Coordinates of C-alpha atoms in Angstrom, one line a residue:
Chain A
S12 CA 2.0 -18.0 -12.8
Q13 CA 1.5 -14.4 -11.6
K14 CA 4.6 -12.6 -10.5
I15 CA 5.2 -9.2 -8.9
E16 CA 8.8 -7.7 -8.8
Q17 CA 10.2 -4.7 -6.9
N18 CA 13.4 -4.3 -8.6
S19 CA 15.3 -2.8 -5.7
E20 CA 15.5 -4.4 -2.4
A21 CA 17.1 -1.2 -0.9
L22 CA 17.3 2.4 -2.1
N23 CA 19.5 5.0 -0.4
I24 CA 19.0 8.7 -1.1
Q25 CA 19.8 12.1 0.3
E26 CA 17.3 14.2 2.0
G27 CA 15.4 16.5 -0.5
K28 CA 15.9 14.3 -3.5
T29 CA 13.2 12.3 -5.2
A30 CA 12.9 8.7 -4.6
T31 CA 11.5 6.5 -7.3
L32 CA 10.5 2.9 -6.7
T33 CA 9.6 0.3 -9.4
C34 CA 6.9 -2.3 -9.4
N35 CA 6.8 -4.8 -12.3
Y36 CA 4.3 -7.5 -12.9
T37 CA 3.9 -10.4 -15.1
N38 CA 0.9 -12.7 -16.2
Y39 CA -1.7 -10.2 -14.8
S40 CA -4.2 -7.7 -16.1
P41 CA -5.0 -6.1 -12.8
A42 CA -7.8 -3.6 -12.5
Y43 CA -5.9 -1.5 -10.1
L44 CA -2.6 -1.4 -8.2
Q45 CA -1.9 -0.3 -4.6
W46 CA 1.0 1.0 -2.6
Y47 CA 1.6 0.6 1.0
R48 CA 4.2 1.7 3.7
Q49 CA 5.5 -0.5 6.3
D50 CA 7.7 0.4 9.4
P51 CA 9.7 -2.3 11.2
G52 CA 7.7 -4.6 13.4
R53 CA 4.3 -2.8 12.1
G54 CA 1.7 -3.8 9.8
P55 CA 1.6 -2.1 6.3
V56 CA -0.3 1.2 5.8
F57 CA -2.1 1.8 2.7
L58 CA -1.0 4.8 0.8
L59 CA -2.4 4.8 -2.8
L60 CA -4.7 3.0 -5.2
I61 CA -4.4 3.7 -9.0
R62 CA -6.9 2.3 -11.5
E63 CA -6.0 0.7 -14.9
N64 CA -7.5 3.6 -16.6
E65 CA -5.6 6.2 -14.6
K66 CA -2.1 7.2 -15.8
E67 CA -1.1 9.0 -12.6
K68 CA -2.2 9.7 -9.0
R69 CA -0.9 12.2 -6.5
K70 CA -1.1 12.6 -3.0
E71 CA 0.8 15.4 -1.3
R72 CA 4.4 14.5 -2.0
L73 CA 3.6 11.0 -3.4
K74 CA 2.9 10.2 -7.0
V75 CA 2.0 6.8 -8.7
T76 CA 2.1 6.0 -12.3
F77 CA 0.5 2.9 -13.7
D78 CA 1.5 1.7 -17.3
T79 CA -0.6 -1.2 -18.2
T80 CA 1.5 -1.8 -21.7
L81 CA 4.8 -2.0 -19.7
K82 CA 3.1 -3.7 -16.9
Q83 CA 4.8 -1.4 -14.6
S84 CA 4.1 1.1 -11.8
L85 CA 6.4 3.8 -10.6
F86 CA 6.1 5.2 -6.9
H87 CA 7.6 8.5 -6.3
I88 CA 8.4 10.5 -3.2
T89 CA 9.4 14.0 -3.8
A90 CA 11.4 16.3 -1.5
S91 CA 12.2 13.1 0.5
Q92 CA 12.7 13.3 4.3
P93 CA 14.3 10.9 6.9
A94 CA 10.8 10.3 8.1
D95 CA 10.1 8.6 4.8
S96 CA 12.5 5.8 5.5
A97 CA 10.5 2.7 5.5
T98 CA 9.6 -0.5 3.4
Y99 CA 7.3 0.4 0.5
L100 CA 5.1 -2.6 -1.0
C101 CA 3.3 -2.7 -4.1
A102 CA 0.2 -5.0 -4.4
L103 CA -2.2 -6.4 -7.0
E104 CA -5.3 -8.4 -6.9
H105 CA -4.4 -12.1 -7.0
Q106 CA -7.5 -12.7 -9.5
A107 CA -10.3 -10.5 -10.3
G108 CA -12.4 -9.9 -7.2
T109 CA -9.9 -11.7 -4.8
A110 CA -7.4 -10.7 -2.4
L111 CA -4.2 -8.7 -2.9
I112 CA -0.8 -10.3 -3.3
F113 CA 2.3 -8.3 -2.5
G114 CA 5.7 -7.7 -4.0
K115 CA 8.5 -8.1 -1.5
G116 CA 9.1 -4.5 -1.0
T117 CA 11.8 -1.8 -1.4
T118 CA 13.4 -0.5 1.7
L119 CA 14.1 3.2 1.2
S120 CA 16.6 4.9 3.5
V121 CA 16.6 8.8 3.3
S122 CA 19.9 10.3 4.9
S123 CA 20.0 14.0 6.1
Chain B
D12 CA -10.3 5.6 11.8
V13 CA -10.9 1.9 11.1
K14 CA -9.1 -0.2 13.6
V15 CA -8.0 -3.9 13.1
T16 CA -7.0 -5.5 16.4
Q17 CA -5.1 -8.6 16.7
S18 CA -5.4 -10.3 20.2
S19 CA -1.6 -10.8 20.9
R20 CA 1.4 -8.8 19.9
Y21 CA 3.9 -11.7 20.8
L22 CA 3.2 -15.4 21.4
V23 CA 5.3 -18.5 22.2
K24 CA 3.8 -21.8 21.7
R25 CA 5.0 -25.3 21.9
T26 CA 5.2 -27.8 18.9
G27 CA 2.0 -29.5 18.5
E28 CA -0.2 -27.2 20.2
K29 CA -3.4 -25.7 18.7
V30 CA -3.1 -22.0 18.4
F31 CA -5.7 -19.4 17.7
L32 CA -4.9 -16.0 16.6
E33 CA -7.8 -13.6 16.9
C34 CA -8.4 -10.6 14.8
V35 CA -11.3 -8.1 15.2
Q36 CA -12.2 -5.0 13.0
D37 CA -14.4 -2.2 13.9
M38 CA -15.6 -0.6 10.5
D39 CA -18.2 -3.3 9.2
H40 CA -15.9 -4.2 6.4
E41 CA -17.0 -7.2 4.3
N42 CA -13.6 -8.5 3.7
M43 CA -11.1 -9.9 6.1
F44 CA -7.5 -11.6 5.4
W45 CA -4.7 -13.5 7.0
Y46 CA -1.1 -13.1 5.8
R47 CA 2.2 -14.2 7.3
Q48 CA 5.4 -12.3 6.6
D49 CA 8.9 -13.7 6.6
P50 CA 12.3 -12.0 5.7
G51 CA 13.1 -12.5 2.0
L52 CA 9.5 -14.0 1.3
G53 CA 7.4 -11.0 1.7
L54 CA 3.8 -11.2 2.6
R55 CA 2.0 -14.4 1.7
L56 CA -1.8 -15.0 1.8
I57 CA -3.1 -17.8 4.0
Y58 CA -6.8 -17.4 3.8
F59 CA -9.4 -14.8 3.2
S60 CA -13.2 -14.3 3.6
Y61 CA -15.6 -12.1 2.0
D62 CA -18.5 -12.8 4.3
V63 CA -19.6 -14.4 7.5
K64 CA -19.0 -18.2 7.3
M65 CA -17.4 -17.9 4.1
K66 CA -13.6 -18.7 3.4
E67 CA -11.3 -18.9 0.6
K68 CA -7.8 -20.5 0.5
G69 CA -4.9 -18.3 -0.3
D70 CA -1.4 -19.3 -1.4
I71 CA -0.3 -21.3 1.7
P72 CA -3.3 -22.6 3.4
E73 CA -1.7 -26.0 4.4
G74 CA -1.6 -26.3 8.4
Y75 CA -4.0 -23.6 8.9
S76 CA -7.9 -23.1 9.1
V77 CA -9.9 -20.2 9.8
S78 CA -13.3 -19.2 11.3
R79 CA -15.7 -16.3 10.6
E80 CA -18.8 -16.5 12.8
K81 CA -19.3 -12.8 13.1
K82 CA -18.6 -10.1 10.5
E83 CA -16.2 -8.3 12.7
R84 CA -14.1 -11.4 13.7
F85 CA -11.7 -13.5 11.7
S86 CA -9.7 -16.2 13.5
L87 CA -6.8 -18.0 12.2
I88 CA -6.2 -21.4 13.7
L89 CA -3.1 -23.5 13.6
E90 CA -4.3 -27.0 14.0
S91 CA -0.8 -28.3 15.2
A92 CA 1.9 -25.7 15.4
S93 CA 5.2 -26.5 13.9
T94 CA 8.5 -24.6 14.0
N95 CA 8.0 -23.6 10.4
Q96 CA 5.0 -21.5 11.3
T97 CA 7.1 -19.3 13.3
S98 CA 6.5 -16.0 11.6
M99 CA 4.9 -12.5 11.9
Y100 CA 1.1 -12.9 11.4
L101 CA -1.0 -10.0 9.9
C102 CA -4.6 -9.6 9.6
A103 CA -6.3 -7.0 7.4
S104 CA -9.8 -5.9 6.6
S105 CA -11.2 -3.9 3.6
L106 CA -14.3 -2.6 1.9
L107 CA -15.7 -4.3 -1.2
R108 CA -16.3 -1.7 -4.0
D109 CA -17.2 -2.5 -7.5
S110 CA -16.7 -6.1 -6.8
H111 CA -12.9 -5.4 -5.8
P112 CA -11.4 -5.1 -2.4
Y113 CA -10.3 -1.5 -1.5
G114 CA -7.4 -0.4 0.4
Y115 CA -6.5 -2.7 3.3
T116 CA -6.3 -1.8 6.9
F117 CA -3.9 -4.0 8.8
G118 CA -3.5 -4.9 12.4
S119 CA -0.1 -4.4 14.1
G120 CA 0.8 -8.2 13.8
T121 CA 1.4 -11.1 15.9
R122 CA 4.8 -12.4 16.2
L123 CA 4.4 -16.2 16.7
T124 CA 7.4 -18.2 17.8
V125 CA 6.8 -22.1 17.9
V126 CA 9.4 -23.9 20.1

C-alpha cells in the first residue's frame, strides 16, 4: 500500500539557520507533491506544489525539491525565524485524480 | 481569498446522537473533502466529492456519510456518534486542474467530543 513518511517528528534549530524537512514515499508515482503548514488548533495552509517534471521550486525563503528516482522531497526554510515554528505536512495524491493523503508532519521549533 | 467555513469550532455530543458537521466554501471550487486529525495518526481522509451529488469514500468512511446538494456546501454526518469519533474534523476545498486537485484551502476545523 502507499506510504508517506516524514522522517522527523520534531526538528529544533536556531534562528537564522536553514531548516530541512524530509518527505519519503513508497508505492506511488505521484504527478505532484504539496507542502502545507499547520499551526496548533488550526487547519493546514497550502504553501507550495511541485510537479514530477520540476526538480526545484522556490517561494521567498522556501525551497522544495522533488526527486522521483529517490521518491523523496526536501523542504527548506532559509534564514529561519521563530515565526516559522509550526508543523509542516507533505501530501500526495492517493491515486491519480483523487484526494490528497498526508504525511504525519514534522514539528519545527525555531529558537531565538 | 477563498474561504472555507465550518459551522462549529467546538462541539460536544452524546453517544448515539446523529451529528451534522457543515462546511461551506465561497470560491466555486469543484472539489470538497473531509478529514479527521488525531494525535499520532495525522490527517485521514473520510470522504470527498468532485461534484454536486457525487461522493467518494476515503480511507476511513465507516460510521460516516456525506451530502453535497449544492456546490458550495459539503456536510459530514455521523449516523450514530461514538466515543472513538472524538476528533478534530477538517473540511477542505480545491480547484480541479488538469484532472488533478490543486492546493487545498482548509477550514479552521471542528473539535468534536463525543461523551
